[in-house]
mmCIF file of C-alpha atoms in Angstrom:
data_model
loop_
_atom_site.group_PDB
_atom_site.id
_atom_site.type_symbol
_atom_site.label_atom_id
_atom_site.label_comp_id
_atom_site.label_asym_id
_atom_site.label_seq_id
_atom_site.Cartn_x
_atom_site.Cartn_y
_atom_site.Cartn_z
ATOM 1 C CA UNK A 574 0.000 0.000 0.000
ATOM 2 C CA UNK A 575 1.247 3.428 -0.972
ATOM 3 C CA UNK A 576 1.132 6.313 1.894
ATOM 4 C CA UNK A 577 0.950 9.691 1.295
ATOM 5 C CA UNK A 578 2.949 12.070 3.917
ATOM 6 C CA UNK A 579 3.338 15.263 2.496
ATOM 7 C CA UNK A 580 1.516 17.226 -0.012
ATOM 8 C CA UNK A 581 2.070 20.149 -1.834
ATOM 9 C CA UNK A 582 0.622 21.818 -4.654
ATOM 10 C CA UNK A 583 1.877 24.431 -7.129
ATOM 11 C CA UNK A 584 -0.099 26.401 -9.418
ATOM 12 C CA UNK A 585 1.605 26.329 -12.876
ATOM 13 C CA UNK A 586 0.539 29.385 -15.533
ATOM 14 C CA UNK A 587 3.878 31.459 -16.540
ATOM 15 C CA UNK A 588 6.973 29.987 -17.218
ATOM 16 C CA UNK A 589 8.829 31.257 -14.174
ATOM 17 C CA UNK A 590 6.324 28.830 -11.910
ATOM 18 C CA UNK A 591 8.011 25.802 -14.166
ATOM 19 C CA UNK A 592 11.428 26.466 -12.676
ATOM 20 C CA UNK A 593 9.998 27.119 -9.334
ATOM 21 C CA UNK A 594 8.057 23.884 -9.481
ATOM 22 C CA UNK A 595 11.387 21.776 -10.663
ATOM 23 C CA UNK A 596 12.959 23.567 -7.874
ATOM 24 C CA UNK A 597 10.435 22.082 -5.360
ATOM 25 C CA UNK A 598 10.583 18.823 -6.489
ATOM 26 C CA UNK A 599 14.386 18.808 -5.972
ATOM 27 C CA UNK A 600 13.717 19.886 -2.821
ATOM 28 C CA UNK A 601 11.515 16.755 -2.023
ATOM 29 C CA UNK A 602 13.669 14.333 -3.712
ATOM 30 C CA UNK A 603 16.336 15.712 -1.703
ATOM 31 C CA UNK A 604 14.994 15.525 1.558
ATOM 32 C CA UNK A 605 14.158 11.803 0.960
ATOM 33 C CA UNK A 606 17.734 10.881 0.199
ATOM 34 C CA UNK A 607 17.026 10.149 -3.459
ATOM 35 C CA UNK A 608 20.077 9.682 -5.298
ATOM 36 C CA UNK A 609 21.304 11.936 -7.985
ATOM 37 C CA UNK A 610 20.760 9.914 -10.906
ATOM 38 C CA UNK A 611 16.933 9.103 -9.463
ATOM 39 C CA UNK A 612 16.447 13.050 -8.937
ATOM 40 C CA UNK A 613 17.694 14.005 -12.553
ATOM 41 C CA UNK A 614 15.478 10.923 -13.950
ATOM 42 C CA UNK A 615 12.665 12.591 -11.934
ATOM 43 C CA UNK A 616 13.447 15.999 -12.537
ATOM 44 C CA UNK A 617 13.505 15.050 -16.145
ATOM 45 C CA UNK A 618 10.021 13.719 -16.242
ATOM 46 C CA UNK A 619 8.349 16.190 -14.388
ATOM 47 C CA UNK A 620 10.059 18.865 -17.135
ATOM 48 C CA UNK A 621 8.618 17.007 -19.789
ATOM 49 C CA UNK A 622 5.417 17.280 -18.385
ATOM 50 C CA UNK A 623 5.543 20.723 -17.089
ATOM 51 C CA UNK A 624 6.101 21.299 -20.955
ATOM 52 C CA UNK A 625 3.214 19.289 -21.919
ATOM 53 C CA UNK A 626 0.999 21.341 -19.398
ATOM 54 C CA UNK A 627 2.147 24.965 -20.524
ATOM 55 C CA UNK A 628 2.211 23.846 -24.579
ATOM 56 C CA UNK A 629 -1.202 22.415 -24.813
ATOM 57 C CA UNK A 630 -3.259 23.232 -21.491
ATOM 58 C CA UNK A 631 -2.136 27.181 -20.934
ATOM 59 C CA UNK A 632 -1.026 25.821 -17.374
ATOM 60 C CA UNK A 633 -2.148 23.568 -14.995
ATOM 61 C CA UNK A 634 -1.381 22.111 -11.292
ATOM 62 C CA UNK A 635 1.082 19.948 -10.059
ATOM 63 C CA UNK A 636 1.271 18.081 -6.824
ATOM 64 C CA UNK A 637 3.963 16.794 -5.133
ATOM 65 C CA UNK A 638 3.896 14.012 -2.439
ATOM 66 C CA UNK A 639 6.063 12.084 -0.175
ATOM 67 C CA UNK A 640 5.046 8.892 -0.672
ATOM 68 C CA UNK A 641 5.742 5.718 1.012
ATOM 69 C CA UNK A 642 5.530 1.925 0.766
ATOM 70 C CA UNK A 643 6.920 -0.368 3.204
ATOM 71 C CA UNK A 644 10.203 0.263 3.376
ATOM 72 C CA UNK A 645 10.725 2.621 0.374
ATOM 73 C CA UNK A 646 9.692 5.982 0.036
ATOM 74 C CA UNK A 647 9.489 7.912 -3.007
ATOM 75 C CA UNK A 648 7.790 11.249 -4.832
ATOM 76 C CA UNK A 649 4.804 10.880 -6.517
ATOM 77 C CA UNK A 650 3.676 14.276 -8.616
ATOM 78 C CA UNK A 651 -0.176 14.572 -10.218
ATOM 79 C CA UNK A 652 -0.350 16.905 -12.573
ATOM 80 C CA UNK A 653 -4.022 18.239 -13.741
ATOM 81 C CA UNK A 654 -4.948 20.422 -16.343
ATOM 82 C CA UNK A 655 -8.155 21.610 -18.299
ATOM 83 C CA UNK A 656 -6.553 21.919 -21.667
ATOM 84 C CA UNK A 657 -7.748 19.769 -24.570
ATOM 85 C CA UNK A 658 -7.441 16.536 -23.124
ATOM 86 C CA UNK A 659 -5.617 13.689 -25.296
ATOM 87 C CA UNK A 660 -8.137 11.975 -28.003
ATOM 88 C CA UNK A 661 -5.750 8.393 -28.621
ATOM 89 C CA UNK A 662 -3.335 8.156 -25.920
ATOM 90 C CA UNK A 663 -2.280 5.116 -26.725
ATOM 91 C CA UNK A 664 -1.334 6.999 -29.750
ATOM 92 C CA UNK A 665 0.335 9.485 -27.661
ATOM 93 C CA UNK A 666 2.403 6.755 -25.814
ATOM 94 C CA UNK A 667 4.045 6.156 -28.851
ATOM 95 C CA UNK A 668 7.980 7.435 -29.607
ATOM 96 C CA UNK A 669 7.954 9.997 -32.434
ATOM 97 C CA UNK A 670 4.614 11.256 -32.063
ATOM 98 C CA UNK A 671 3.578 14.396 -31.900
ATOM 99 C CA UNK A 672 0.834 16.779 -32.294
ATOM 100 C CA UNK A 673 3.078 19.872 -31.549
ATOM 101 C CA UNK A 674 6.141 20.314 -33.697
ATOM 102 C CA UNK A 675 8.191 18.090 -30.919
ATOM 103 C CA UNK A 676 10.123 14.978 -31.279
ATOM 104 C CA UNK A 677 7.334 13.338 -29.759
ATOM 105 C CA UNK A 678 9.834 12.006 -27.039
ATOM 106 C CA UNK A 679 8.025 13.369 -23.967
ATOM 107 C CA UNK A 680 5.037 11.119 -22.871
ATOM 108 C CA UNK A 681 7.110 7.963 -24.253
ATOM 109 C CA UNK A 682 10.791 9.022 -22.736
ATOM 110 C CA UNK A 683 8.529 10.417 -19.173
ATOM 111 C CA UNK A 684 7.319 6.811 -18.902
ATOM 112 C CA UNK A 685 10.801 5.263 -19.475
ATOM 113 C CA UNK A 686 12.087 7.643 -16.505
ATOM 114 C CA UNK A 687 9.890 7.079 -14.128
ATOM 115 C CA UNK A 688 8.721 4.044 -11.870
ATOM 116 C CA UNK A 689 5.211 4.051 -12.112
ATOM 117 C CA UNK A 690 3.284 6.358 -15.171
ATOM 118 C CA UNK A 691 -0.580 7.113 -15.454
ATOM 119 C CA UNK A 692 -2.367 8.929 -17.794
ATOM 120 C CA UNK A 693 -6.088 10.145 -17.587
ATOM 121 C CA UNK A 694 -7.639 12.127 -20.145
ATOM 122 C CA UNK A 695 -11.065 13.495 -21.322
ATOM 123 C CA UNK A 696 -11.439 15.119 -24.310
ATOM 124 C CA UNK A 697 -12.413 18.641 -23.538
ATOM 125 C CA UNK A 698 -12.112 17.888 -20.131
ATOM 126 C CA UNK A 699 -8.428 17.479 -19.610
ATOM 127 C CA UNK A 700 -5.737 15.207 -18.840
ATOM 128 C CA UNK A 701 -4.148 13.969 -15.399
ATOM 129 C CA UNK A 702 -0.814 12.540 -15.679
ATOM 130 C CA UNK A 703 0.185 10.297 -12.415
ATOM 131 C CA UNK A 704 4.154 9.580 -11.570
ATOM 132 C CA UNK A 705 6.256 8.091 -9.026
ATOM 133 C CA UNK A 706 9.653 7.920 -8.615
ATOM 134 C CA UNK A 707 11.080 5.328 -5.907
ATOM 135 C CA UNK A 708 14.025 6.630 -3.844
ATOM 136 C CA UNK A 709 15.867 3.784 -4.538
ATOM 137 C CA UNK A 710 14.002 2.378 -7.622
ATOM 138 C CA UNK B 1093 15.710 39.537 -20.325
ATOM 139 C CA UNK B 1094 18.147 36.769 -19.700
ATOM 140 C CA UNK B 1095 21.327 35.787 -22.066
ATOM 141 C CA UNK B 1096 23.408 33.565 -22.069
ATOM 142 C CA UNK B 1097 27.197 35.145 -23.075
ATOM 143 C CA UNK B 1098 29.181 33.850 -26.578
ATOM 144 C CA UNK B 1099 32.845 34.616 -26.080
ATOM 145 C CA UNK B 1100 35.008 34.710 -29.183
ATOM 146 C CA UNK B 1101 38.274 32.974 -29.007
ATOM 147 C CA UNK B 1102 40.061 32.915 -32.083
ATOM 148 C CA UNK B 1103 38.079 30.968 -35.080
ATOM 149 C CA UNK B 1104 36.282 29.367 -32.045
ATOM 150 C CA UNK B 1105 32.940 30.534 -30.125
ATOM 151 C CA UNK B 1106 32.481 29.482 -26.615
ATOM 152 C CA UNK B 1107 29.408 29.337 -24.330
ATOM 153 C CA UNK B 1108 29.213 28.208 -21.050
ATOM 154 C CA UNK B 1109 26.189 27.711 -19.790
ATOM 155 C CA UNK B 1110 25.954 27.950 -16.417
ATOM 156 C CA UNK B 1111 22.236 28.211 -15.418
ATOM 157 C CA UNK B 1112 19.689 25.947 -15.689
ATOM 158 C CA UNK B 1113 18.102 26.377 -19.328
ATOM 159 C CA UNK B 1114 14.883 27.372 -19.722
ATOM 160 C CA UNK B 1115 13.136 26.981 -22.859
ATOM 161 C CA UNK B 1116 13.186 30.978 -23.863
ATOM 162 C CA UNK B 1117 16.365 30.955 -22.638
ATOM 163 C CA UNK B 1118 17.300 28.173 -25.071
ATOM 164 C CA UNK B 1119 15.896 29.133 -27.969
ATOM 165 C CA UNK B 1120 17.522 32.949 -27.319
ATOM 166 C CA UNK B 1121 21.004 31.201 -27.577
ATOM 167 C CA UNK B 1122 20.395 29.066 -30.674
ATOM 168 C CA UNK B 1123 19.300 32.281 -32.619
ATOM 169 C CA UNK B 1124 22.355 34.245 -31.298
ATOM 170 C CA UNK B 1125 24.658 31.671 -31.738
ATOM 171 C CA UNK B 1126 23.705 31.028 -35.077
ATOM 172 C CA UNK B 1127 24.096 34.393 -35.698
ATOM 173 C CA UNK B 1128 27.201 35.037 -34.194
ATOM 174 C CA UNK B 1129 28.769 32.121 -36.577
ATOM 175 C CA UNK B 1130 27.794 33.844 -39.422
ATOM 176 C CA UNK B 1131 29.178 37.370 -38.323
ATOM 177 C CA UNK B 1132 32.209 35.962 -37.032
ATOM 178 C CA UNK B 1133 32.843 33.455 -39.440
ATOM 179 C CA UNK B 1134 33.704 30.952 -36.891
ATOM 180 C CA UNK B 1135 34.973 27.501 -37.965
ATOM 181 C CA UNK B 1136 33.642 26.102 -34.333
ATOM 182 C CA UNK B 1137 31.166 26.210 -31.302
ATOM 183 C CA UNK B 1138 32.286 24.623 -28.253
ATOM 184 C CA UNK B 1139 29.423 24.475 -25.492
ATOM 185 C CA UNK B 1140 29.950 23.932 -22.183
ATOM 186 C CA UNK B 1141 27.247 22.254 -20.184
ATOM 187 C CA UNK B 1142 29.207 21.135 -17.109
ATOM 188 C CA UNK B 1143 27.039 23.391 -14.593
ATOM 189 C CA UNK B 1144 23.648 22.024 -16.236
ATOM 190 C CA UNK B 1145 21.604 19.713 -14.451
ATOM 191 C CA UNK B 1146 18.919 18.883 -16.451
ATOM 192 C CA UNK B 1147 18.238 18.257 -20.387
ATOM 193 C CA UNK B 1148 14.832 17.502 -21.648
ATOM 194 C CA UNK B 1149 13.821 16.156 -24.994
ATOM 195 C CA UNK B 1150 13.666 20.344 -25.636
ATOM 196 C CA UNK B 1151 16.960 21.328 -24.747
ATOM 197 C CA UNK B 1152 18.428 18.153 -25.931
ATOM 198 C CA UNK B 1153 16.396 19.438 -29.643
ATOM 199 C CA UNK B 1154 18.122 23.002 -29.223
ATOM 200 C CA UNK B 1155 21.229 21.482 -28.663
ATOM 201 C CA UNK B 1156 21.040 19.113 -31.731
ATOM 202 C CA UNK B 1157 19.319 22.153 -33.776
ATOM 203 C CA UNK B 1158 22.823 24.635 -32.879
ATOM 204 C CA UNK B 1159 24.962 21.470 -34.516
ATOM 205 C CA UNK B 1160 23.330 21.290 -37.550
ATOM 206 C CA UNK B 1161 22.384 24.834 -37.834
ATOM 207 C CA UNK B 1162 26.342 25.685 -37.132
ATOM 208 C CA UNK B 1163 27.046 22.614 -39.582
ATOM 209 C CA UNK B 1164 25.426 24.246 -42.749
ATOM 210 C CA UNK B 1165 27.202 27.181 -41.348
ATOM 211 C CA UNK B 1166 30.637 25.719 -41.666
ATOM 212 C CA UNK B 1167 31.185 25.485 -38.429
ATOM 213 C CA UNK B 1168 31.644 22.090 -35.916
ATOM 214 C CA UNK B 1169 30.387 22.111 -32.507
ATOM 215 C CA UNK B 1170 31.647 20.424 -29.593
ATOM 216 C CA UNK B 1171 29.632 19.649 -26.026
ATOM 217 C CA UNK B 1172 31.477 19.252 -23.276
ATOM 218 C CA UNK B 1173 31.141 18.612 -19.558
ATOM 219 C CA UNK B 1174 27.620 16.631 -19.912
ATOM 220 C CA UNK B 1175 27.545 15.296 -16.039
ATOM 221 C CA UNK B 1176 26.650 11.621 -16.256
ATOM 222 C CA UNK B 1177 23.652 11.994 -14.539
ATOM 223 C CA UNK B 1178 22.417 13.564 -17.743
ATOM 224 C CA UNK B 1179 23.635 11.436 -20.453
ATOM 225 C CA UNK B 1180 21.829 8.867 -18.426
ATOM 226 C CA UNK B 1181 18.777 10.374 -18.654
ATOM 227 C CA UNK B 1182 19.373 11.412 -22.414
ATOM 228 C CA UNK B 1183 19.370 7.936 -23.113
ATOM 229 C CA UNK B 1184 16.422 6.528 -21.634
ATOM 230 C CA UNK B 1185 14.351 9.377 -22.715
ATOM 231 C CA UNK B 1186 15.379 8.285 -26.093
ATOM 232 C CA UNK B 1187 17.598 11.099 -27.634
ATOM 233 C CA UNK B 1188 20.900 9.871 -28.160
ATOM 234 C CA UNK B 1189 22.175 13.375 -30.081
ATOM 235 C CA UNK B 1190 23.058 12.129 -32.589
ATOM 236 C CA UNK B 1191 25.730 14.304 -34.669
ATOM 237 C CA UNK B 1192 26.814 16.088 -31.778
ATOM 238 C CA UNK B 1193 30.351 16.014 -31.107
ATOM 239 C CA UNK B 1194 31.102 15.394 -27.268
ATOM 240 C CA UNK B 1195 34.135 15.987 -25.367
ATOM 241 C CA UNK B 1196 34.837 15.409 -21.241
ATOM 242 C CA UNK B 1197 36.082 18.660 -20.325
ATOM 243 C CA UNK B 1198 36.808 22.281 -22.167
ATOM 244 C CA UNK B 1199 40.309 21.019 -22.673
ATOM 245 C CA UNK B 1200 40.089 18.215 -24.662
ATOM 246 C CA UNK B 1201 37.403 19.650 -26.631
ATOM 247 C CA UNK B 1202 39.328 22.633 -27.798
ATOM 248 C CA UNK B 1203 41.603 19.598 -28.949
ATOM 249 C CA UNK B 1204 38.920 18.275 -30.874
ATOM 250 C CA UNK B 1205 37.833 21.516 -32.542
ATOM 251 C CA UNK B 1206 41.418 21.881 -33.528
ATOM 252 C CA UNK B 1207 41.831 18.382 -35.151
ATOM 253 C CA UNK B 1208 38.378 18.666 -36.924
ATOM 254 C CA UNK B 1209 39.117 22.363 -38.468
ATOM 255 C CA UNK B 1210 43.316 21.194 -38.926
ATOM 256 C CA UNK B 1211 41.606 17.803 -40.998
ATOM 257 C CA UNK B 1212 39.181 19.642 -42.818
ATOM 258 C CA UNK B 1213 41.807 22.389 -43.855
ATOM 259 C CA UNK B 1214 44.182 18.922 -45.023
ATOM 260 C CA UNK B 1215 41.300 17.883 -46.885
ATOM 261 C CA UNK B 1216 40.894 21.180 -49.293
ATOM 262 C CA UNK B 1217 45.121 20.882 -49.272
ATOM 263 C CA UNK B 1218 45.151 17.409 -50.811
ATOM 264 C CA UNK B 1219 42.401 18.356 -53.107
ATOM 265 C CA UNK B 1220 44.071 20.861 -54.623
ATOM 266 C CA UNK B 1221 47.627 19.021 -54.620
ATOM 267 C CA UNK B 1222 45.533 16.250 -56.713
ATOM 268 C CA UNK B 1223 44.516 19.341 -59.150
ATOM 269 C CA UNK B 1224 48.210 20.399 -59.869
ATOM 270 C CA UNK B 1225 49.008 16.380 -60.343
ATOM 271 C CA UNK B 1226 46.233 15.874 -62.764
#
């Protein structure tokens, strides 16, 4: 079973809350003892999706957590928007494909980075994109 | 606004890049850099990344974008100082950047520059040595 300690939740509209965000998740990731590798992986991921957020939503919200099961604890972030919402994500999921003018790396490469990856989304409704990151995982 | 400074050394442009990127910030120094290659007619770019903690699939784009752009320019760039953290996470995100020269340190990438350009400049001499034979 996964705990949740800690929440926090940043509101995420210009692009100077991105970099506060990332910094806040560093933060967390430090405090938990995550290694450095784990903390760029994570770091990574939540860029990507911070991206995603601002590119196609106008903004959104992301959460972060202290999370914790059994013996391992981790950071899980949520991140909500009301943008479009995705219409195929399996589509999405795919490497090299994009809506934007991207690579088409970031839902795909976010996934690869993280432990556990979960996407929600309703077309005109928006999407909610799920991670966790295991301290030592 | 934020810059990031291009220092001219010689034929060579350096960067250093010692915040975190952002992506305004990014794309800034791909149209300045491009630009300084063509004022300065520099035969090289050498970008150091040593103080940069994260690279997305974005910045890892702009990055790839300044080699080629700097390519059709005439010009080879070099990135040094990736911190391993990063080129693990370059990987498993799935951008392996390709075409971009890398070097360890500042050092041996200046090195690098310098055999690429010294080759390149052998190149156009054996070219025209083969004229005068023929």
């Amino acid at each position: 079973m996964t705990l949740s300690l800690n929440k926090d939740t940043i509101e995420v509209i210009k692009e100077q809350d991105v970099v506060f965000a990332k910094n806040r998740i560093k933060e967390s990731a430090v405090k938990i003892k995550m290694g450095l590798v784990n903390q760029t992986r994570l770091i990574t991921a939540a860029s990507e999706l911070l991206r995603n957020m601002m590119r196609y939503a106008n903004g959104g919200k992301c959460m972060i957590e202290v999370v914790t099961a059994g013996r391992n604890s981790g950071i899980r972030l949520t991140f909500t928007d009301k943008g479009p919402g995705i219409p195929d994500i399996a589509m999405a999921m795919k490497d090299g494909f994009s809506t934007g003018k991207s690579l088409g790396l970031g839902l795909p490469g976010t996934k690869r980075l993280v432990n556990e990856f979960d996407i929600k989304s309703k077309v005109g409704e928006g999407t909610i994109v799920t991670i966790i990151k295991w301290a030592n995982g | 606004m934020d810059k990031i400074p291009i220092l001219r050394m010689g034929a060579f442009l350096l960067v250093t890049i010692q915040v975190d990127l952002y992506d305004r910030l990014a794309l800034t120094l791909e149209a300045d850099l491009v630009q300084m290659v063509q004022k300065t007619s520099a035969k090289g770019v050498l970008i150091d990344i040593s103080a940069v903690s994260i690279v997305d699939s974005f910045m890892g784009r702009i990055i790839g974008n300044i080699a080629s752009m700097s390519k059709i320019l005439d010009a080879e760039t070099v990135v040094v100082g990736m911190q391993p953290a990063v080129a693990i996470t370059l990987i498993e995100l799935g951008l392996p950047l390709k075409g971009v020269h890398t070097a360890l340190d500042v050092e041996k990438g200046m090195n690098l520059l310098k055999t690429m350009i010294d080759f390149t400049e052998d190149d156009e001499d054996l070219t025209e040595d083969d004229l005068i034979a023929e």
